Amino acid sequence: MDAFLVALLNGLVYGLLVFMVSAGLTLVFGMMGVLNFAHASFYMLGAYAAFLSGRYIGFWGGLIVATLAVGLVGLFSERLLLRKVRSFGHTQELLLTYGLFFVLEELVKLLFGPTPVAYRVPDELRFTAFTIGNSQFPFFRLLMGATALLMFFGTYAALRFTRIGLIVRAAVERPQMVSALGHNVPIVFSGLFAVGSALAGLAGAVAGMYYPTSPAMAHELGSIVFVVVVIGGLGSLNGALAASLLIGVMTSFAVGVESTFGDLFRALGLGGLALPGLEAVQFSSIAGVLPYALMLLVLLWRPAGFAGNRA
Amino acid sequence: MTAALEIAGLSVAYGGAVQALSGATLTVPEDGFVVLLGANGAGKSTMLKAISGLLPFENGAVTAGSVRFFGEDIAGIPSHRLARKGMLHVREGRCVFPNMSVEDNLSTATFALDGRTPRKTRGFDDIYAYFPQLAARRGTAAGYLSGGEQQMLAIGRALVGDPRLLLVDEASLGLAPLIAREIFDILGRINQDRRLAILVVEQNVALALRHAAYGYILENGVISLEGKAETLMDREAISSRYLGGGHAAVAAH
Ligand SMILES: Nc1ncnc2c1ncn2[C@@H]1O[C@H](COP(=O)(O)OP(=O)(O)O)[C@@H](O)[C@H]1O
Ligand SMILES: [Mg+2]
């Protein structure tokens, strides 16, 4: 039971982190159909920005600087790069962000080297929040989860209850119609892009302390984030939250399971049938594949995703 | 008296190649109710998009001619600025925001009032007065409304923006005959009460001509016939036109 609770909590925290990064990506896609390949690079930049600035202004200051700095990088990427290729269509936009992804990765390698930098949880935050049974739940994990929750409710409230939120929600559904109703769509889009990037930056600043801060960060999270956006339904914030939590919890449980496929086959009474190669494979070793398998299933069964209404 | 809309010699092409409109000329008087008729693909939606500045979204562009909105040449003005000047376009297929409530859908148009009319954010009683059905469903997501209700919402939303010219594309497409008539009745009332200039695109010729004062017929991107509604009502003139038959004389004003 205790192990179950711990796995559940770990899964939820990881899921919330994934959501922090997916939120901006899904809204940007919903509004302009831009699938931003470099979105997870903003997540990586956030970690490095917090690492750099945190040395001078402390942990909390670093979080703020990272959020703002990455928001600015996002804003400039949109206005100086993406906007230039917009009229050529979505393929060109995709290729551009694909290029940006590698440029940012190489740039970070050049400046900080290919190995992780020493971005660590500060000592004053290294304590145990609570214990379940005999496992200790570090305060920092709690902080990560709380940041993500705060972000979800903040984003949700901003979308739900403010004038700007009203336009963004409308623009995600039908950008042209929003223009016909008096809204400057390119500016709304730039703003949304910047905010989405800033949120990814914040996520990186928080997560980079817990997980290694290295140029590979973007790769590691990038593909999962795409899975979330596809499963949740392109453009749907609620769908992204549900998919993130599902993937987080699923992965966390799969990692903790020590049974092998052989056990499963025997439990099903198929002991004799089992393929010899699979016999000794543990479930935990396929944890990484589960999200992608889920994505394939969702694509086959419901191509628009959980909450999607787009073809 | 300046007209609400004066189009002269308007030509439009998509992607620099597909010519969708050629030298079209059309006028909507200050409180006129004008209908634009024509078969599928004639270029009706193209004309409305050219007026309201939506062509750039579809890689289309005006290649010749002019559009004047209450005397002002509006060439090149982006659609959101035109909306703020009081040019409101109800697009083909209604284009309501399906996951947003009726009330939120109406609210999205309040921004079109910026700089013209004091903005209101709550209470759309004047709008609901035209569409009592919507009042009862103000909290419902627009995607759950019937086709007729969605069209009412799309028109109501445009009215929230306090239009000086209302463009309605395919007012009755896909609606039951009774609902279609109701929509046109309401458009007629709006035209009368508010002295609001309306240009409506319609494929149901008889219905449209019973309500509008003046009509134009578009064929393959060219205005082929125009005249007072009573004149155009002369079915033979129209049906021969539609079937691509003989060249009926252009009816006089
Ligand atoms: N976005 C577009 N890109 C290219 N061609 C278009 C586009 N929209 C319309 N057309 C073409 O322009 C012509 C007129 O279309 P449209 O104005 O939609 O006609 P209508 O509204 O009268 O049915 C058609 O031949 C159509 O194929
Ligand atoms: Mg049309």
PDB file of C-alpha atoms in Angstrom, chain A residues 30-32 163-189, chain B residues 52 54 57 78-84 87-89 91 94-97 100 104-105 107-112 157:
ATOM      1  CA  GLY A  30      -4.477  24.838 -31.418  1.00  0.00           C
ATOM      2  CA  MET A  31      -4.333  28.460 -32.411  1.00  0.00           C
ATOM      3  CA  MET A  32      -1.996  28.535 -35.388  1.00  0.00           C
ATOM      4  CA  ARG A 163     -10.750  39.158 -21.410  1.00  0.00           C
ATOM      5  CA  ILE A 164      -7.478  37.990 -22.926  1.00  0.00           C
ATOM      6  CA  GLY A 165      -8.303  34.419 -21.995  1.00  0.00           C
ATOM      7  CA  LEU A 166     -11.593  34.741 -23.828  1.00  0.00           C
ATOM      8  CA  ILE A 167      -9.804  35.729 -27.030  1.00  0.00           C
ATOM      9  CA  VAL A 168      -7.189  33.024 -26.706  1.00  0.00           C
ATOM     10  CA  ARG A 169      -9.836  30.341 -26.196  1.00  0.00           C
ATOM     11  CA  ALA A 170     -11.740  31.650 -29.185  1.00  0.00           C
ATOM     12  CA  ALA A 171      -8.593  31.962 -31.266  1.00  0.00           C
ATOM     13  CA  VAL A 172      -7.561  28.385 -30.500  1.00  0.00           C
ATOM     14  CA  GLU A 173     -10.909  27.295 -31.929  1.00  0.00           C
ATOM     15  CA  ARG A 174     -11.128  29.597 -34.961  1.00  0.00           C
ATOM     16  CA  PRO A 175      -8.318  32.077 -35.550  1.00  0.00           C
ATOM     17  CA  GLN A 176      -9.791  33.680 -38.665  1.00  0.00           C
ATOM     18  CA  MET A 177     -13.143  34.287 -37.055  1.00  0.00           C
ATOM     19  CA  VAL A 178     -11.423  35.990 -34.160  1.00  0.00           C
ATOM     20  CA  SER A 179      -9.768  38.344 -36.593  1.00  0.00           C
ATOM     21  CA  ALA A 180     -13.130  39.115 -38.170  1.00  0.00           C
ATOM     22  CA  LEU A 181     -14.367  40.096 -34.703  1.00  0.00           C
ATOM     23  CA  GLY A 182     -11.739  42.777 -34.209  1.00  0.00           C
ATOM     24  CA  HIS A 183      -8.787  40.973 -32.658  1.00  0.00           C
ATOM     25  CA  ASN A 184      -5.235  41.369 -33.874  1.00  0.00           C
ATOM     26  CA  VAL A 185      -4.457  37.678 -34.285  1.00  0.00           C
ATOM     27  CA  PRO A 186      -0.692  37.986 -34.967  1.00  0.00           C
ATOM     28  CA  ILE A 187      -0.220  39.896 -31.700  1.00  0.00           C
ATOM     29  CA  VAL A 188      -2.387  37.497 -29.721  1.00  0.00           C
ATOM     30  CA  PHE A 189      -0.337  34.680 -31.198  1.00  0.00           C
TER      31      PHE A 189
ATOM     32  CA  SER B  52     -13.957  42.241 -44.718  1.00  0.00           C
ATOM     33  CA  LEU B  54     -10.102  38.026 -44.730  1.00  0.00           C
ATOM     34  CA  PHE B  57      -5.774  34.219 -44.459  1.00  0.00           C
ATOM     35  CA  PRO B  78      -6.486  44.177 -41.958  1.00  0.00           C
ATOM     36  CA  SER B  79      -9.698  42.463 -40.943  1.00  0.00           C
ATOM     37  CA  HIS B  80      -9.464  43.205 -37.232  1.00  0.00           C
ATOM     38  CA  ARG B  81      -9.225  46.943 -37.905  1.00  0.00           C
ATOM     39  CA  LEU B  82     -12.174  46.762 -40.285  1.00  0.00           C
ATOM     40  CA  ALA B  83     -14.217  45.006 -37.603  1.00  0.00           C
ATOM     41  CA  ARG B  84     -13.374  47.845 -35.240  1.00  0.00           C
ATOM     42  CA  MET B  87     -17.627  45.919 -40.639  1.00  0.00           C
ATOM     43  CA  LEU B  88     -18.930  42.652 -39.178  1.00  0.00           C
ATOM     44  CA  HIS B  89     -18.885  39.446 -41.206  1.00  0.00           C
ATOM     45  CA  ARG B  91     -18.979  33.724 -42.176  1.00  0.00           C
ATOM     46  CA  ARG B  94     -21.487  30.229 -38.947  1.00  0.00           C
ATOM     47  CA  CYS B  95     -18.086  29.740 -37.277  1.00  0.00           C
ATOM     48  CA  VAL B  96     -19.308  29.909 -33.705  1.00  0.00           C
ATOM     49  CA  PHE B  97     -16.772  28.831 -31.065  1.00  0.00           C
ATOM     50  CA  MET B 100     -17.552  28.197 -25.552  1.00  0.00           C
ATOM     51  CA  ASP B 104     -18.914  33.874 -24.131  1.00  0.00           C
ATOM     52  CA  ASN B 105     -19.403  33.685 -27.884  1.00  0.00           C
ATOM     53  CA  SER B 107     -18.555  38.494 -25.500  1.00  0.00           C
ATOM     54  CA  THR B 108     -15.847  37.829 -28.067  1.00  0.00           C
ATOM     55  CA  ALA B 109     -17.338  40.539 -30.273  1.00  0.00           C
ATOM     56  CA  THR B 110     -17.249  43.280 -27.633  1.00  0.00           C
ATOM     57  CA  PHE B 111     -13.664  44.016 -28.655  1.00  0.00           C
ATOM     58  CA  ALA B 112     -14.903  45.201 -32.025  1.00  0.00           C
ATOM     59  CA  ARG B 157     -22.444  37.957 -32.106  1.00  0.00           C
TER      60      ARG B 157
END
